Amino acid sequence: TVLCPLLPLTAGNDEFWTTNDDDSTINASLWELIFQCLSQGRYSVRDQQSSAGSSNNHGIHSILRRRGLFLLDSVASQRQHAAAAIWKEYILCFETFELEGERHIVDQVWPVVVKLIRHAAAVDETTANKDDIEDNARVMMLTPRWIELVLGRLVSSDQIAVRKLGVFRLLQVLGRMPSRDDEGATAAIIAEAVKEMEEERRSMTVTQGKRDESININTADAGSASNKRSKKRKNNKEKQQPQPRKSTNSRNNSLEDVPLLLMTKMIPTESFWNILVPAFDSLGGSSVGYTIHLDENFQILTSSSSPKQIIREDMVPLFMQMVKNYMSIDVQAQSGMGTSFWNGFWDWNVIGHLSVKTIVDYIYCSVNENLSSETKIPT
């Protein structure tokens, strides 16, 4: 990654975007490098609790994540591609969770995160059963494993107040009581997102065709220096301005409208045990605790807030319901990622360094779920 400043000089070549056998390896390696950079510090909270991680690595991890964002931005900026705009929004969210320390600013990007979740679910749906799709072509699209990274970055933030906010917002979805129409709501959202994605691709194809035709006409009619300067200004303007995207209903981009099942596709059980549970557990031994204060609209309080009512929300019941949900939903079968719930349940490397209260909480709700349903705890 020390050579990452050189990428903008070479990413304009087609070899980074084509799917020919000769250069598909180059493309796949570049995207895997970006993914590995953004994955740095993924289990930082768990490692801190187990004393297995060194605090000296935090600075290195942060540098590598920022280099990964630079590489991703360079690649997305060099290509007029249907996925380029969505990657720009991904970078915005990741940078906010990485650098921002003000909770109310972090809270403002959730509509963008929800849009990314819907897009990733659509990509996952359209590529799940197609064997003819190259790995490098698939990784160029925003898939659930990238969403897992950006959500994991939020709940692993070094800013304990930001981490608490991220855990709470996820618990608002994952800690709901299961609904009978969760599966239907998830399918409807994915179907709508697939339709939007296909329309964006068709629109981008038409726009690219018109742009190529215009460039060919200008090239054939190249004459005066003023025409050349006009053409250059036009091309620069087109590169700087992203193509307009189809507007979506703002309600669809609300965190409240994300079904429980859809969110579990983005956070499989491996991330549940190694990222989300340690992040929640870390709040109990800190000054922030498990209680969050909100205004009457369930928004974060700021120094300029004048709420009519202050709501104190306890996160522990949401956490216990989330454990029950992950126990009852076969996340591995639904998402195709991660380990099963019970592997983490009995893994001492996962639970051995949690606080006694957290262990008692999830064992208590696990036993209750076992007694009140057909779920059986394997021994």
Short mmCIF file of C-alpha atoms in Angstrom, two decimals:
data_model
loop_
_atom_site.label_atom_id
_atom_site.label_comp_id
_atom_site.label_asym_id
_atom_site.label_seq_id
_atom_site.Cartn_x
_atom_site.Cartn_y
_atom_site.Cartn_z
CA THR A 1 0.00 0.00 0.00
CA VAL A 2 3.00 2.33 0.17
CA LEU A 3 2.67 2.58 -3.63
CA CYS A 4 -1.03 3.48 -3.50
CA PRO A 5 -0.45 7.07 -4.79
CA LEU A 6 0.61 5.52 -8.10
CA LEU A 7 -2.78 3.91 -8.69
CA PRO A 8 -4.50 7.00 -10.16
CA LEU A 9 -1.80 7.03 -12.85
CA THR A 10 -2.59 3.47 -13.93
CA ALA A 11 -6.22 2.86 -12.98
CA GLY A 12 -7.37 4.61 -16.14
CA ASN A 13 -6.20 1.63 -18.16
CA ASP A 14 -8.83 -0.90 -19.15
CA GLU A 15 -6.87 -3.79 -17.61
CA PHE A 16 -8.30 -2.96 -14.20
CA TRP A 17 -11.87 -3.21 -15.45
CA THR A 18 -11.93 -5.87 -18.15
CA THR A 19 -12.77 -9.51 -17.49
CA ASN A 20 -10.42 -11.12 -19.99
CA ASP A 21 -8.44 -14.09 -18.74
CA ASP A 22 -5.16 -12.22 -19.06
CA ASP A 23 -6.02 -9.35 -16.72
CA SER A 24 -8.84 -10.67 -14.52
CA THR A 25 -6.24 -11.69 -11.93
CA ILE A 26 -4.94 -8.11 -11.77
CA ASN A 27 -8.42 -6.78 -11.16
CA ALA A 28 -9.30 -9.39 -8.53
CA SER A 29 -6.00 -8.82 -6.69
CA LEU A 30 -6.57 -5.08 -6.57
CA TRP A 31 -10.04 -5.44 -5.06
CA GLU A 32 -8.82 -8.04 -2.59
CA LEU A 33 -6.07 -5.64 -1.50
CA ILE A 34 -8.70 -2.93 -0.90
CA PHE A 35 -10.84 -5.34 1.09
CA GLN A 36 -7.91 -6.45 3.24
CA CYS A 37 -6.94 -2.84 3.95
CA LEU A 38 -10.46 -1.95 5.06
CA SER A 39 -10.55 -5.10 7.21
CA GLN A 40 -7.68 -3.94 9.40
CA GLY A 41 -8.72 -3.66 13.04
CA ARG A 42 -11.88 -5.64 12.35
CA TYR A 43 -11.69 -7.47 15.68
CA SER A 44 -10.03 -4.64 17.61
CA VAL A 45 -12.62 -4.55 20.42
CA ARG A 46 -12.51 -8.32 20.93
CA ASP A 47 -8.69 -8.30 20.92
CA GLN A 48 -8.58 -5.49 23.46
CA GLN A 49 -10.81 -7.45 25.81
CA SER A 50 -8.67 -10.57 25.45
CA SER A 51 -5.42 -8.59 25.74
CA ALA A 52 -4.32 -10.35 22.56
CA GLY A 53 -4.06 -7.19 20.52
CA SER A 54 -1.40 -4.56 20.93
CA SER A 55 -2.47 -0.95 21.17
CA ASN A 56 0.53 -0.11 18.97
CA ASN A 57 -1.29 -1.70 16.04
CA HIS A 58 -4.18 0.77 16.14
CA GLY A 59 -2.24 3.46 14.29
CA ILE A 60 -1.06 1.01 11.64
CA HIS A 61 -4.57 -0.35 11.17
CA SER A 62 -5.95 3.17 10.77
CA ILE A 63 -3.32 4.08 8.18
CA LEU A 64 -4.04 0.93 6.17
CA ARG A 65 -7.78 1.56 6.25
CA ARG A 66 -7.28 5.09 4.94
CA ARG A 67 -5.01 3.80 2.20
CA GLY A 68 -7.69 1.30 1.30
CA LEU A 69 -10.22 4.13 1.03
CA PHE A 70 -7.80 6.04 -1.18
CA LEU A 71 -7.41 3.04 -3.47
CA LEU A 72 -11.16 2.49 -3.61
CA ASP A 73 -11.79 6.16 -4.38
CA SER A 74 -9.12 6.11 -7.10
CA VAL A 75 -10.68 3.09 -8.78
CA ALA A 76 -14.23 4.44 -8.53
CA SER A 77 -13.18 7.86 -9.86
CA GLN A 78 -11.42 6.47 -12.91
CA ARG A 79 -14.40 4.61 -14.32
CA GLN A 80 -17.82 5.72 -15.57
CA HIS A 81 -19.48 2.56 -14.33
CA ALA A 82 -22.93 1.81 -12.95
CA ALA A 83 -21.37 0.80 -9.62
CA ALA A 84 -19.11 3.87 -9.34
CA ALA A 85 -21.77 6.08 -7.73
CA ILE A 86 -22.66 3.48 -5.10
CA TRP A 87 -18.98 3.04 -4.23
CA LYS A 88 -18.70 6.81 -3.70
CA GLU A 89 -21.52 6.60 -1.17
CA TYR A 90 -19.82 3.63 0.47
CA ILE A 91 -16.64 5.68 0.86
CA LEU A 92 -18.65 8.52 2.41
CA CYS A 93 -20.10 6.19 5.07
CA PHE A 94 -16.81 4.47 5.82
CA GLU A 95 -14.94 7.76 6.16
CA THR A 96 -17.64 9.12 8.47
CA PHE A 97 -17.48 6.07 10.74
CA GLU A 98 -13.68 6.11 10.62
CA LEU A 99 -13.01 9.79 11.29
CA GLU A 100 -16.08 11.46 12.78
CA GLY A 101 -16.44 11.82 16.53
CA GLU A 102 -19.73 13.74 16.68
CA ARG A 103 -22.64 11.36 17.18
CA HIS A 104 -25.31 13.52 15.52
CA ILE A 105 -23.18 13.70 12.35
CA VAL A 106 -22.67 9.93 12.35
CA ASP A 107 -26.41 9.48 12.75
CA GLN A 108 -27.06 11.49 9.58
CA VAL A 109 -25.49 8.92 7.24
CA TRP A 110 -27.86 6.07 8.17
CA PRO A 111 -30.17 6.69 5.18
CA VAL A 112 -27.13 6.21 2.93
CA VAL A 113 -26.17 3.04 4.82
CA VAL A 114 -29.69 1.66 4.35
CA LYS A 115 -29.48 2.38 0.63
CA LEU A 116 -26.18 0.50 0.50
CA ILE A 117 -27.78 -2.44 2.33
CA ARG A 118 -30.62 -2.58 -0.17
CA HIS A 119 -28.19 -2.43 -3.08
CA ALA A 120 -25.95 -5.16 -1.64
CA ALA A 121 -28.97 -7.39 -1.07
CA ALA A 122 -29.99 -6.90 -4.70
CA VAL A 123 -26.49 -7.78 -5.94
CA ASP A 124 -26.44 -10.86 -3.72
CA GLU A 125 -29.83 -11.92 -5.08
CA THR A 126 -28.90 -11.49 -8.74
CA THR A 127 -25.51 -13.25 -8.51
CA ALA A 128 -26.26 -16.08 -6.08
CA ASN A 129 -27.19 -18.68 -8.68
CA LYS A 130 -25.07 -17.64 -11.68
CA ASP A 131 -21.97 -19.72 -12.21
CA ASP A 132 -20.89 -17.76 -15.29
CA ILE A 133 -20.04 -14.62 -13.31
CA GLU A 134 -16.33 -14.05 -12.80
CA ASP A 135 -15.12 -13.53 -9.23
CA ASN A 136 -13.56 -10.21 -10.15
CA ALA A 137 -16.79 -9.04 -11.78
CA ARG A 138 -18.73 -10.01 -8.67
CA VAL A 139 -16.38 -8.26 -6.26
CA MET A 140 -16.65 -5.07 -8.34
CA MET A 141 -20.26 -4.91 -7.17
CA LEU A 142 -21.17 -3.97 -3.62
CA THR A 143 -21.89 -7.28 -1.86
CA PRO A 144 -22.94 -8.03 1.77
CA ARG A 145 -19.37 -8.70 2.91
CA TRP A 146 -18.52 -5.05 2.18
CA ILE A 147 -21.55 -3.92 4.19
CA GLU A 148 -20.32 -6.11 7.04
CA LEU A 149 -17.03 -4.15 6.96
CA VAL A 150 -18.61 -0.70 7.18
CA LEU A 151 -21.01 -1.70 9.96
CA GLY A 152 -18.18 -3.42 11.82
CA ARG A 153 -16.11 -0.24 11.57
CA LEU A 154 -18.87 1.73 13.26
CA VAL A 155 -19.27 -0.59 16.26
CA SER A 156 -15.46 -0.92 16.55
CA SER A 157 -14.87 2.82 16.68
CA ASP A 158 -12.22 4.07 19.09
CA GLN A 159 -14.71 6.78 20.07
CA ILE A 160 -16.72 4.97 22.75
CA ALA A 161 -19.74 7.28 22.35
CA VAL A 162 -19.84 6.65 18.58
CA ARG A 163 -19.46 2.91 19.20
CA LYS A 164 -22.38 2.99 21.63
CA LEU A 165 -24.56 4.81 19.10
CA GLY A 166 -23.69 2.28 16.39
CA VAL A 167 -24.49 -0.67 18.64
CA PHE A 168 -27.79 0.91 19.65
CA ARG A 169 -28.89 1.59 16.05
CA LEU A 170 -28.13 -1.99 15.04
CA LEU A 171 -29.94 -3.31 18.11
CA GLN A 172 -32.99 -1.30 17.05
CA VAL A 173 -33.22 -3.65 14.06
CA LEU A 174 -31.63 -6.87 15.31
CA GLY A 175 -33.34 -6.62 18.71
CA ARG A 176 -36.88 -6.48 17.38
CA MET A 177 -39.46 -9.13 18.00
CA PRO A 178 -39.60 -11.36 14.89
CA SER A 179 -42.50 -10.65 12.56
CA ARG A 180 -44.33 -13.14 10.38
CA ASP A 181 -44.00 -10.91 7.34
CA ASP A 182 -40.22 -10.38 7.73
CA GLU A 183 -39.50 -12.75 4.87
CA GLY A 184 -42.09 -11.13 2.62
CA ALA A 185 -40.87 -7.62 3.47
CA THR A 186 -37.28 -8.64 2.77
CA ALA A 187 -38.23 -10.18 -0.57
CA ALA A 188 -40.18 -7.04 -1.55
CA ILE A 189 -37.28 -4.73 -0.70
CA ILE A 190 -34.80 -6.89 -2.61
CA ALA A 191 -37.11 -7.07 -5.65
CA GLU A 192 -37.47 -3.29 -5.68
CA ALA A 193 -33.71 -2.82 -5.30
CA VAL A 194 -33.02 -5.27 -8.14
CA LYS A 195 -35.38 -3.32 -10.40
CA GLU A 196 -33.69 -0.03 -9.53
CA MET A 197 -30.23 -1.50 -10.12
CA GLU A 198 -31.20 -2.83 -13.55
CA GLU A 199 -32.69 0.52 -14.53
CA GLU A 200 -29.50 2.28 -13.45
CA ARG A 201 -27.42 -0.07 -15.58
CA ARG A 202 -29.60 0.55 -18.63
CA SER A 203 -29.47 4.30 -18.06
CA MET A 204 -25.69 4.20 -17.70
CA THR A 205 -25.36 2.17 -20.91
CA VAL A 206 -27.47 4.69 -22.86
CA THR A 207 -25.56 7.63 -21.37
CA GLN A 208 -22.21 6.05 -22.16
CA GLY A 209 -23.32 5.41 -25.75
CA LYS A 210 -24.36 9.02 -26.21
CA ARG A 211 -21.09 10.22 -24.69
CA ASP A 212 -19.02 8.01 -27.00
CA GLU A 213 -21.01 9.23 -30.02
CA SER A 214 -20.48 12.84 -29.01
CA ILE A 215 -16.76 12.29 -28.54
CA ASN A 216 -16.48 10.66 -31.97
CA ILE A 217 -18.28 13.58 -33.61
CA ASN A 218 -16.07 16.09 -31.85
CA THR A 219 -12.96 14.16 -32.83
CA ALA A 220 -13.97 14.02 -36.46
CA ASP A 221 -14.80 17.72 -36.40
CA ALA A 222 -11.69 18.75 -34.51
CA GLY A 223 -10.50 22.06 -35.80
CA SER A 224 -9.90 25.24 -33.92
CA ALA A 225 -8.21 25.51 -30.53
CA SER A 226 -11.41 26.93 -29.06
CA ASN A 227 -13.29 23.75 -29.97
CA LYS A 228 -10.61 21.66 -28.29
CA ARG A 229 -10.79 23.74 -25.12
CA SER A 230 -14.58 23.47 -25.13
CA LYS A 231 -14.38 19.70 -25.56
CA LYS A 232 -11.91 19.43 -22.69
CA ARG A 233 -14.11 21.49 -20.38
CA LYS A 234 -17.12 19.37 -21.33
CA ASN A 235 -15.30 16.09 -20.67
CA ASN A 236 -13.98 17.33 -17.32
CA LYS A 237 -17.46 18.44 -16.33
CA GLU A 238 -18.91 15.02 -17.21
CA LYS A 239 -16.26 13.26 -15.16
CA GLN A 240 -16.83 15.46 -12.13
CA GLN A 241 -20.61 15.26 -12.14
CA PRO A 242 -22.06 11.81 -11.41
CA GLN A 243 -25.02 10.69 -13.44
CA PRO A 244 -28.37 11.40 -11.77
CA ARG A 245 -29.77 8.39 -10.00
CA LYS A 246 -33.39 7.44 -9.79
CA SER A 247 -34.86 8.92 -6.65
CA THR A 248 -36.12 6.41 -4.12
CA ASN A 249 -38.75 6.78 -1.47
CA SER A 250 -37.13 8.22 1.65
CA ARG A 251 -39.11 5.79 3.76
CA ASN A 252 -37.34 2.89 2.08
CA ASN A 253 -34.02 4.36 3.25
CA SER A 254 -35.06 4.58 6.89
CA LEU A 255 -33.47 2.26 9.41
CA GLU A 256 -36.92 1.55 10.82
CA ASP A 257 -37.95 -0.08 7.54
CA VAL A 258 -35.04 -2.52 7.35
CA PRO A 259 -36.47 -5.99 8.11
CA LEU A 260 -34.77 -8.13 10.73
CA LEU A 261 -34.01 -10.88 8.21
CA LEU A 262 -32.38 -8.45 5.79
CA MET A 263 -30.05 -7.08 8.48
CA THR A 264 -28.98 -10.60 9.51
CA LYS A 265 -27.87 -11.12 5.91
CA MET A 266 -25.47 -8.20 6.36
CA ILE A 267 -24.21 -9.32 9.80
CA PRO A 268 -23.71 -13.11 9.80
CA THR A 269 -23.04 -15.07 12.96
CA GLU A 270 -19.26 -14.80 12.66
CA SER A 271 -19.53 -11.01 12.90
CA PHE A 272 -22.24 -11.30 15.53
CA TRP A 273 -19.94 -13.18 17.92
CA ASN A 274 -16.60 -11.54 17.08
CA ILE A 275 -17.62 -7.93 16.47
CA LEU A 276 -21.11 -7.04 17.66
CA VAL A 277 -21.20 -8.95 20.98
CA PRO A 278 -17.73 -7.70 22.12
CA ALA A 279 -18.73 -4.15 21.12
CA PHE A 280 -21.86 -4.36 23.27
CA ASP A 281 -19.92 -5.94 26.12
CA SER A 282 -17.31 -3.15 26.04
CA LEU A 283 -19.97 -0.57 26.92
CA GLY A 284 -20.68 -2.11 30.31
CA GLY A 285 -17.22 -1.51 31.69
CA SER A 286 -17.01 2.05 30.37
CA SER A 287 -18.40 5.40 31.43
CA VAL A 288 -21.17 5.33 28.82
CA GLY A 289 -23.01 2.24 30.07
CA TYR A 290 -25.97 0.50 28.46
CA THR A 291 -28.49 3.37 28.69
CA ILE A 292 -28.84 5.88 25.87
CA HIS A 293 -30.71 9.19 26.09
CA LEU A 294 -32.84 10.33 23.15
CA ASP A 295 -35.36 13.05 22.40
CA GLU A 296 -39.04 12.44 21.72
CA ASN A 297 -38.21 11.55 18.09
CA PHE A 298 -35.57 9.01 19.17
CA GLN A 299 -32.79 11.28 17.92
CA ILE A 300 -29.45 11.81 19.65
CA LEU A 301 -29.32 14.71 22.09
CA THR A 302 -26.87 17.50 21.28
CA SER A 303 -25.74 20.64 23.11
CA SER A 304 -28.26 22.66 21.10
CA SER A 305 -31.18 20.27 21.66
CA SER A 306 -34.28 21.45 23.47
CA PRO A 307 -36.29 18.26 23.77
CA LYS A 308 -39.82 18.28 25.11
CA GLN A 309 -39.17 14.84 26.53
CA ILE A 310 -36.03 12.83 27.25
CA ILE A 311 -36.30 9.10 26.64
CA ARG A 312 -33.97 6.69 28.46
CA GLU A 313 -33.55 3.54 26.39
CA ASP A 314 -32.05 0.44 28.00
CA MET A 315 -30.03 -1.59 25.49
CA VAL A 316 -29.90 -4.83 27.51
CA PRO A 317 -33.43 -6.07 26.59
CA LEU A 318 -32.65 -5.34 22.93
CA PHE A 319 -29.42 -7.32 23.22
CA MET A 320 -31.17 -10.32 24.78
CA GLN A 321 -33.84 -10.29 22.07
CA MET A 322 -31.10 -10.11 19.43
CA VAL A 323 -29.49 -13.25 20.87
CA LYS A 324 -32.85 -15.03 20.65
CA ASN A 325 -33.29 -13.87 17.07
CA TYR A 326 -29.90 -15.17 15.99
CA MET A 327 -30.63 -18.42 17.75
CA SER A 328 -33.97 -18.92 16.02
CA ILE A 329 -32.95 -17.72 12.55
CA ASP A 330 -30.62 -19.94 10.57
CA VAL A 331 -28.36 -17.08 9.55
CA GLN A 332 -25.78 -19.33 7.92
CA ALA A 333 -28.36 -20.83 5.58
CA GLN A 334 -29.83 -17.42 4.78
CA SER A 335 -26.60 -15.53 4.09
CA GLY A 336 -24.17 -18.29 3.13
CA MET A 337 -21.47 -16.70 5.29
CA GLY A 338 -19.93 -17.22 8.68
CA THR A 339 -20.16 -19.94 11.29
CA SER A 340 -23.27 -21.26 12.97
CA PHE A 341 -24.68 -19.67 16.12
CA TRP A 342 -23.80 -22.62 18.34
CA ASN A 343 -20.16 -22.71 17.26
CA GLY A 344 -19.77 -19.25 18.73
CA PHE A 345 -21.93 -20.12 21.73
CA TRP A 346 -19.45 -22.77 22.89
CA ASP A 347 -16.24 -21.15 21.61
CA TRP A 348 -14.14 -20.10 24.59
CA ASN A 349 -12.07 -17.78 22.37
CA VAL A 350 -15.28 -15.88 21.69
CA ILE A 351 -16.97 -15.80 25.09
CA GLY A 352 -14.05 -16.39 27.44
CA HIS A 353 -13.16 -12.70 27.70
CA LEU A 354 -16.68 -11.26 27.92
CA SER A 355 -17.96 -9.85 31.17
CA VAL A 356 -19.87 -12.15 33.51
CA LYS A 357 -23.03 -10.06 33.08
CA THR A 358 -23.02 -10.44 29.28
CA ILE A 359 -22.43 -14.20 29.52
CA VAL A 360 -25.25 -14.58 32.05
CA ASP A 361 -27.57 -12.48 29.86
CA TYR A 362 -27.11 -14.53 26.72
CA ILE A 363 -27.15 -17.87 28.54
CA TYR A 364 -30.37 -16.84 30.31
CA CYS A 365 -32.17 -15.85 27.12
CA SER A 366 -30.80 -18.93 25.34
CA VAL A 367 -32.21 -21.25 27.99
CA ASN A 368 -35.54 -19.41 27.93
CA GLU A 369 -35.71 -19.74 24.16
CA ASN A 370 -34.89 -23.42 24.47
CA LEU A 371 -37.70 -23.97 26.98
CA SER A 372 -40.31 -21.93 25.11
CA SER A 373 -39.67 -23.29 21.62
CA GLU A 374 -38.47 -26.31 19.72
CA THR A 375 -34.92 -24.94 19.62
CA LYS A 376 -32.47 -27.38 21.24
CA ILE A 377 -29.12 -26.37 22.64
CA PRO A 378 -26.47 -28.79 21.35
CA THR A 379 -24.05 -30.09 23.95
#
